[in-house]
GROMACS .gro file of C-alpha atoms in nm:
model
  276
    1PRO     CA    1   2.036  -4.298  -0.763
    2ALA     CA    2   2.152  -3.952  -0.647
    3ARG     CA    3   2.085  -3.875  -0.282
    4GLY     CA    4   1.842  -3.593  -0.363
    5HIS     CA    5   1.616  -3.823  -0.570
    6CYS     CA    6   1.616  -4.084  -0.300
    7ALA     CA    7   1.514  -3.836  -0.028
    8SER     CA    8   1.224  -3.695  -0.228
    9GLY     CA    9   1.115  -4.046  -0.323
   10ASN     CA   10   1.108  -4.149   0.043
   11LYS     CA   11   0.900  -3.846   0.132
   12ALA     CA   12   0.647  -3.927  -0.140
   13ARG     CA   13   0.632  -4.290  -0.023
   14SER     CA   14   0.583  -4.192   0.342
   15GLY     CA   15   0.262  -4.008   0.247
   16VAL     CA   16   0.387  -3.647   0.280
   17ALA     CA   17   0.249  -3.472  -0.028
   18MET     CA   18   0.488  -3.214  -0.169
   19ALA     CA   19   0.323  -2.894  -0.293
   20ARG     CA   20   0.342  -2.833  -0.665
   21GLY     CA   21   0.285  -2.488  -0.811
   22PRO     CA   22   0.158  -2.167  -0.654
   23LYS     CA   23  -0.090  -2.156  -0.366
   24ARG     CA   24  -0.439  -2.071  -0.486
   25HIS     CA   25  -0.635  -2.051  -0.162
   26LEU     CA   26  -0.638  -1.835   0.149
   27LYS     CA   27  -0.819  -1.928   0.468
   28ARG     CA   28  -1.036  -1.664   0.633
   29LEU     CA   29  -0.843  -1.672   0.960
   30ASN     CA   30  -0.512  -1.638   0.779
   31ALA     CA   31  -0.619  -1.329   0.584
   32PRO     CA   32  -0.461  -0.994   0.685
   33LYS     CA   33  -0.638  -0.842   0.986
   34HIS     CA   34  -0.664  -0.499   0.821
   35TRP     CA   35  -0.910  -0.641   0.565
   36MET     CA   36  -1.149  -0.666   0.862
   37LEU     CA   37  -1.328  -0.978   0.741
   38ASP     CA   38  -1.560  -1.132   0.996
   39LYS     CA   39  -1.445  -1.462   1.139
   40LEU     CA   40  -1.768  -1.648   1.075
   41GLY     CA   41  -1.829  -1.527   0.719
   42GLY     CA   42  -1.714  -1.855   0.562
   43ILE     CA   43  -1.397  -2.062   0.548
   44TRP     CA   44  -1.221  -1.883   0.263
   45ALA     CA   45  -1.101  -1.533   0.182
   46PRO     CA   46  -1.008  -1.396  -0.161
   47ARG     CA   47  -0.641  -1.470  -0.224
   48PRO     CA   48  -0.498  -1.166  -0.407
   49SER     CA   49  -0.351  -1.227  -0.750
   50THR     CA   50   0.019  -1.168  -0.796
   51GLY     CA   51   0.076  -0.804  -0.880
   52PRO     CA   52   0.244  -0.479  -0.782
   53HIS     CA   53   0.178  -0.511  -0.408
   54LYS     CA   54   0.246  -0.789  -0.158
   55LEU     CA   55  -0.030  -1.023  -0.047
   56ARG     CA   56  -0.035  -0.889   0.310
   57GLU     CA   57   0.006  -0.524   0.207
   58CYS     CA   58  -0.278  -0.493  -0.043
   59LEU     CA   59  -0.655  -0.471  -0.071
   60PRO     CA   60  -0.813  -0.692  -0.341
   61LEU     CA   61  -1.073  -0.513  -0.555
   62ILE     CA   62  -1.346  -0.752  -0.438
   63ILE     CA   63  -1.301  -0.636  -0.076
   64LEU     CA   64  -1.272  -0.276  -0.186
   65LEU     CA   65  -1.600  -0.279  -0.381
   66ARG     CA   66  -1.804  -0.517  -0.167
   67ASN     CA   67  -1.688  -0.467   0.192
   68ARG     CA   68  -1.566  -0.105   0.188
   69LEU     CA   69  -1.766   0.090  -0.073
   70LYS     CA   70  -2.072  -0.140  -0.055
   71TYR     CA   71  -2.125  -0.119  -0.433
   72ALA     CA   72  -2.189  -0.494  -0.447
   73LEU     CA   73  -2.341  -0.752  -0.217
   74THR     CA   74  -2.171  -1.061  -0.356
   75GLY     CA   75  -1.856  -1.159  -0.542
   76LYS     CA   76  -2.066  -1.219  -0.853
   77GLU     CA   77  -2.189  -0.860  -0.851
   78VAL     CA   78  -1.828  -0.738  -0.815
   79LYS     CA   79  -1.744  -0.934  -1.129
   80TYR     CA   80  -2.036  -0.773  -1.318
   81ILE     CA   81  -1.904  -0.427  -1.224
   82LEU     CA   82  -1.543  -0.502  -1.313
   83MET     CA   83  -1.624  -0.671  -1.643
   84GLN     CA   84  -1.786  -0.349  -1.766
   85ARG     CA   85  -1.439  -0.194  -1.719
   86LEU     CA   86  -1.583   0.068  -1.485
   87VAL     CA   87  -1.310   0.050  -1.220
   88LYS     CA   88  -0.963   0.179  -1.297
   89VAL     CA   89  -0.655   0.136  -1.081
   90ASP     CA   90  -0.383   0.392  -1.159
   91GLY     CA   91  -0.566   0.485  -1.479
   92LYS     CA   92  -0.597   0.129  -1.618
   93PRO     CA   93  -0.925  -0.069  -1.617
   94ARG     CA   94  -0.882  -0.386  -1.408
   95THR     CA   95  -1.119  -0.679  -1.452
   96ASP     CA   96  -0.963  -0.921  -1.201
   97SER     CA   97  -1.166  -0.917  -0.878
   98LYS     CA   98  -0.858  -1.023  -0.683
   99TYR     CA   99  -0.628  -0.758  -0.830
  100PRO     CA  100  -0.407  -0.625  -0.546
  101ALA     CA  101  -0.453  -0.250  -0.503
  102GLY     CA  102  -0.206  -0.110  -0.251
  103PHE     CA  103  -0.057   0.194  -0.079
  104MET     CA  104  -0.077   0.516  -0.287
  105ASP     CA  105  -0.282   0.353  -0.566
  106VAL     CA  106  -0.556   0.565  -0.725
  107VAL     CA  107  -0.889   0.387  -0.773
  108SER     CA  108  -1.115   0.579  -1.010
  109MET     CA  109  -1.476   0.525  -1.115
  110GLU     CA  110  -1.559   0.776  -1.385
  111LYS     CA  111  -1.921   0.664  -1.411
  112THR     CA  112  -1.993   0.788  -1.057
  113ASN     CA  113  -1.723   1.058  -1.079
  114GLU     CA  114  -1.546   0.919  -0.772
  115TYR     CA  115  -1.172   0.899  -0.712
  116PHE     CA  116  -0.999   0.737  -0.415
  117ARG     CA  117  -0.639   0.707  -0.301
  118LEU     CA  118  -0.542   0.410  -0.085
  119LEU     CA  119  -0.367   0.542   0.224
  120TYR     CA  120  -0.328   0.406   0.575
  121ASP     CA  121  -0.525   0.535   0.873
  122VAL     CA  122  -0.353   0.562   1.212
  123ARG     CA  123  -0.469   0.212   1.305
  124GLY     CA  124  -0.275   0.062   1.015
  125ARG     CA  125  -0.579  -0.016   0.798
  126PHE     CA  126  -0.639   0.097   0.443
  127ALA     CA  127  -0.844   0.416   0.423
  128LEU     CA  128  -1.019   0.485   0.093
  129HIS     CA  129  -0.944   0.856   0.089
  130ARG     CA  130  -1.168   1.050  -0.150
  131ILE     CA  131  -0.970   1.284  -0.379
  132SER     CA  132  -1.042   1.529  -0.660
  133ALA     CA  133  -1.019   1.440  -1.030
  134GLU     CA  134  -0.714   1.667  -1.050
  135GLU     CA  135  -0.529   1.481  -0.772
  136SER     CA  136  -0.615   1.144  -0.926
  137LYS     CA  137  -0.379   1.214  -1.218
  138TYR     CA  138  -0.062   1.141  -1.020
  139LYS     CA  139   0.075   0.921  -0.743
  140LEU     CA  140   0.389   0.897  -0.532
  141GLY     CA  141   0.631   0.608  -0.555
  142ARG     CA  142   0.906   0.522  -0.308
  143VAL     CA  143   1.237   0.441  -0.479
  144LYS     CA  144   1.331   0.082  -0.387
  145LYS     CA  145   1.638   0.051  -0.607
  146LEU     CA  146   1.848   0.253  -0.846
  147GLU     CA  147   2.049   0.057  -1.102
  148MET     CA  148   2.222   0.072  -1.436
  149GLY     CA  149   2.052  -0.130  -1.709
  150ALA     CA  150   2.154  -0.247  -2.055
  151SER     CA  151   2.357   0.001  -2.262
  152GLY     CA  152   2.428   0.203  -1.949
  153VAL     CA  153   2.068   0.324  -1.904
  154PRO     CA  154   2.003   0.424  -1.539
  155PHE     CA  155   1.662   0.328  -1.401
  156ILE     CA  156   1.474   0.328  -1.072
  157VAL     CA  157   1.220   0.076  -0.941
  158THR     CA  158   0.939   0.207  -0.719
  159HIS     CA  159   0.751   0.036  -0.436
  160ASP     CA  160   0.468  -0.059  -0.675
  161GLY     CA  161   0.697  -0.230  -0.927
  162ARG     CA  162   0.723   0.054  -1.179
  163THR     CA  163   1.044   0.103  -1.372
  164VAL     CA  164   1.134   0.461  -1.463
  165ARG     CA  165   1.426   0.504  -1.706
  166TYR     CA  166   1.660   0.801  -1.703
  167PRO     CA  167   1.549   0.946  -1.368
  168ASP     CA  168   1.680   1.278  -1.237
  169PRO     CA  169   2.045   1.218  -1.136
  170LEU     CA  170   1.971   1.356  -0.788
  171VAL     CA  171   1.718   1.080  -0.711
  172LYS     CA  172   1.849   0.812  -0.474
  173VAL     CA  173   1.705   0.507  -0.293
  174ASN     CA  174   1.444   0.596  -0.022
  175ASP     CA  175   1.344   0.918  -0.201
  176SER     CA  176   0.990   0.953  -0.337
  177VAL     CA  177   0.903   1.033  -0.698
  178LYS     CA  178   0.582   1.189  -0.831
  179ILE     CA  179   0.455   0.984  -1.124
  180ASP     CA  180   0.212   1.106  -1.388
  181LEU     CA  181  -0.030   0.813  -1.429
  182GLU     CA  182  -0.120   0.879  -1.791
  183SER     CA  183   0.235   0.876  -1.924
  184GLY     CA  184   0.408   0.680  -1.645
  185LYS     CA  185   0.678   0.949  -1.642
  186MET     CA  186   0.838   1.105  -1.336
  187THR     CA  187   0.742   1.472  -1.294
  188ASP     CA  188   0.893   1.561  -0.955
  189PHE     CA  189   1.078   1.406  -0.661
  190ILE     CA  190   1.119   1.454  -0.286
  191LYS     CA  191   1.449   1.375  -0.116
  192PHE     CA  192   1.463   1.157   0.195
  193GLU     CA  193   1.615   1.406   0.438
  194SER     CA  194   1.553   1.563   0.779
  195GLY     CA  195   1.274   1.819   0.781
  196ASN     CA  196   1.060   1.649   0.516
  197LEU     CA  197   0.716   1.502   0.581
  198ALA     CA  198   0.677   1.122   0.575
  199MET     CA  199   0.409   0.860   0.626
  200ILE     CA  200   0.483   0.525   0.790
  201SER     CA  201   0.384   0.232   0.568
  202GLY     CA  202   0.473  -0.065   0.790
  203GLY     CA  203   0.520  -0.176   1.150
  204LYS     CA  204   0.341  -0.065   1.467
  205ASN     CA  205   0.328   0.303   1.363
  206THR     CA  206   0.165   0.238   1.023
  207GLY     CA  207  -0.040   0.537   0.906
  208ARG     CA  208   0.131   0.796   1.126
  209VAL     CA  209   0.258   1.112   0.958
  210GLY     CA  210   0.550   1.314   1.088
  211VAL     CA  211   0.852   1.521   1.000
  212ILE     CA  212   1.181   1.330   0.975
  213VAL     CA  213   1.403   1.434   1.267
  214SER     CA  214   1.706   1.207   1.236
  215ARG     CA  215   1.836   0.876   1.101
  216GLU     CA  216   2.047   0.630   1.302
  217LYS     CA  217   2.274   0.411   1.092
  218HIS     CA  218   2.338   0.058   1.217
  219GLN     CA  219   2.595  -0.143   1.025
  220GLY     CA  220   2.470  -0.493   0.953
  221SER     CA  221   2.128  -0.418   1.101
  222PHE     CA  222   1.827  -0.195   1.034
  223ASP     CA  223   1.863   0.182   1.015
  224ILE     CA  224   1.622   0.358   1.249
  225VAL     CA  225   1.444   0.683   1.160
  226HIS     CA  226   1.306   0.921   1.427
  227LEU     CA  227   1.002   1.132   1.338
  228LYS     CA  228   0.787   1.395   1.509
  229ASP     CA  229   0.420   1.456   1.427
  230SER     CA  230   0.237   1.789   1.428
  231ALA     CA  231   0.099   1.720   1.778
  232GLY     CA  232   0.456   1.697   1.912
  233HIS     CA  233   0.464   1.318   1.964
  234THR     CA  234   0.793   1.151   1.865
  235PHE     CA  235   0.821   0.796   1.734
  236ALA     CA  236   1.076   0.578   1.558
  237THR     CA  237   1.062   0.306   1.293
  238ARG     CA  238   1.280   0.120   1.046
  239LEU     CA  239   1.404   0.304   0.740
  240THR     CA  240   1.220   0.065   0.506
  241ASN     CA  241   0.884   0.174   0.656
  242VAL     CA  242   0.931   0.547   0.592
  243PHE     CA  243   0.759   0.688   0.282
  244VAL     CA  244   0.835   1.056   0.213
  245ILE     CA  245   0.518   1.242   0.107
  246GLY     CA  246   0.609   1.610   0.116
  247GLN     CA  247   0.872   1.882   0.108
  248GLY     CA  248   0.894   2.052   0.448
  249ASN     CA  249   0.557   2.004   0.615
  250ARG     CA  250   0.349   2.038   0.295
  251PRO     CA  251   0.223   1.697   0.174
  252LEU     CA  252   0.197   1.637  -0.204
  253VAL     CA  253  -0.110   1.416  -0.149
  254SER     CA  254  -0.412   1.501   0.065
  255LEU     CA  255  -0.425   1.304   0.392
  256PRO     CA  256  -0.712   1.103   0.544
  257ARG     CA  257  -0.935   1.217   0.831
  258ARG     CA  258  -0.699   1.216   1.129
  259LYS     CA  259  -0.409   1.363   0.926
  260GLY     CA  260  -0.186   1.081   1.052
  261ILE     CA  261  -0.192   1.187   1.418
  262LYS     CA  262  -0.232   0.896   1.659
  263MET     CA  263  -0.407   0.978   1.984
  264SER     CA  264  -0.371   0.801   2.314
  265ILE     CA  265  -0.676   0.611   2.444
  266LEU     CA  266  -0.748   0.892   2.693
  267GLU     CA  267  -0.734   1.160   2.422
  268GLU     CA  268  -0.971   0.959   2.202
  269ARG     CA  269  -1.208   0.911   2.492
  270ALA     CA  270  -1.205   1.285   2.567
  271MET     CA  271  -1.295   1.356   2.202
  272ASN     CA  272  -1.575   1.098   2.192
  273PRO     CA  273  -1.705   1.062   2.548
  274PRO     CA  274  -1.886   0.732   2.612
  275LYS     CA  275  -2.266   0.750   2.593
  276MET     CA  276  -2.407   0.681   2.937
   0.00000   0.00000   0.00000
């Protein structure tokens, strides 16, 4: 027999079970910390379905409705809500309780006239930021790749897996595009360049908002971007974590409570003095 067959056969005989197919479970302790699930609330956590956002960078609808918005007490109640097609993500009703909603997604509930955009707070957790019905009609997408398709059709792919054909010829990778949710078409774009406003979507500085100051290029390694927030603090992160959200210092989307400004522990304490 071929060597490969023999090796796998030996493994099977020695009692090491080889995994077949996709993983379907997620242990509570292995779930992303920003979901803020309590440690003793059971063994399991909802494993997000495959979808537009990564497992560790999303918020399943069950956690959104039950743990954040408190619309349901149990997973069964979440299912009752979703099966009535009351919850829409980016304008489409979603009935899967483990559907992965992620950064910049718009969650709308027309029955209660509530609209939320998923953004990060300065601690790196998802903030359900309440928005107006007008703002819920669009979202921003970071351009991950720009390629030429069949028959010479140029297209871009955004951070949430959308494909937009025939984009504006000025759009390049790392720019952000404004997408109309009803049609899926691109209506505007923001270039990735110094002086524009950006939000950090990964790493230690997740959730911080600042103006892009400069970009260091490192051949064969990660490009580093330096930013400065409105309080004057400077910070740096990898290029892949920078999501442009506005031209100059005007954001295209409204920002959560702290406006992306991270305070030091002393500044936070001065704002909220401890109760004696």
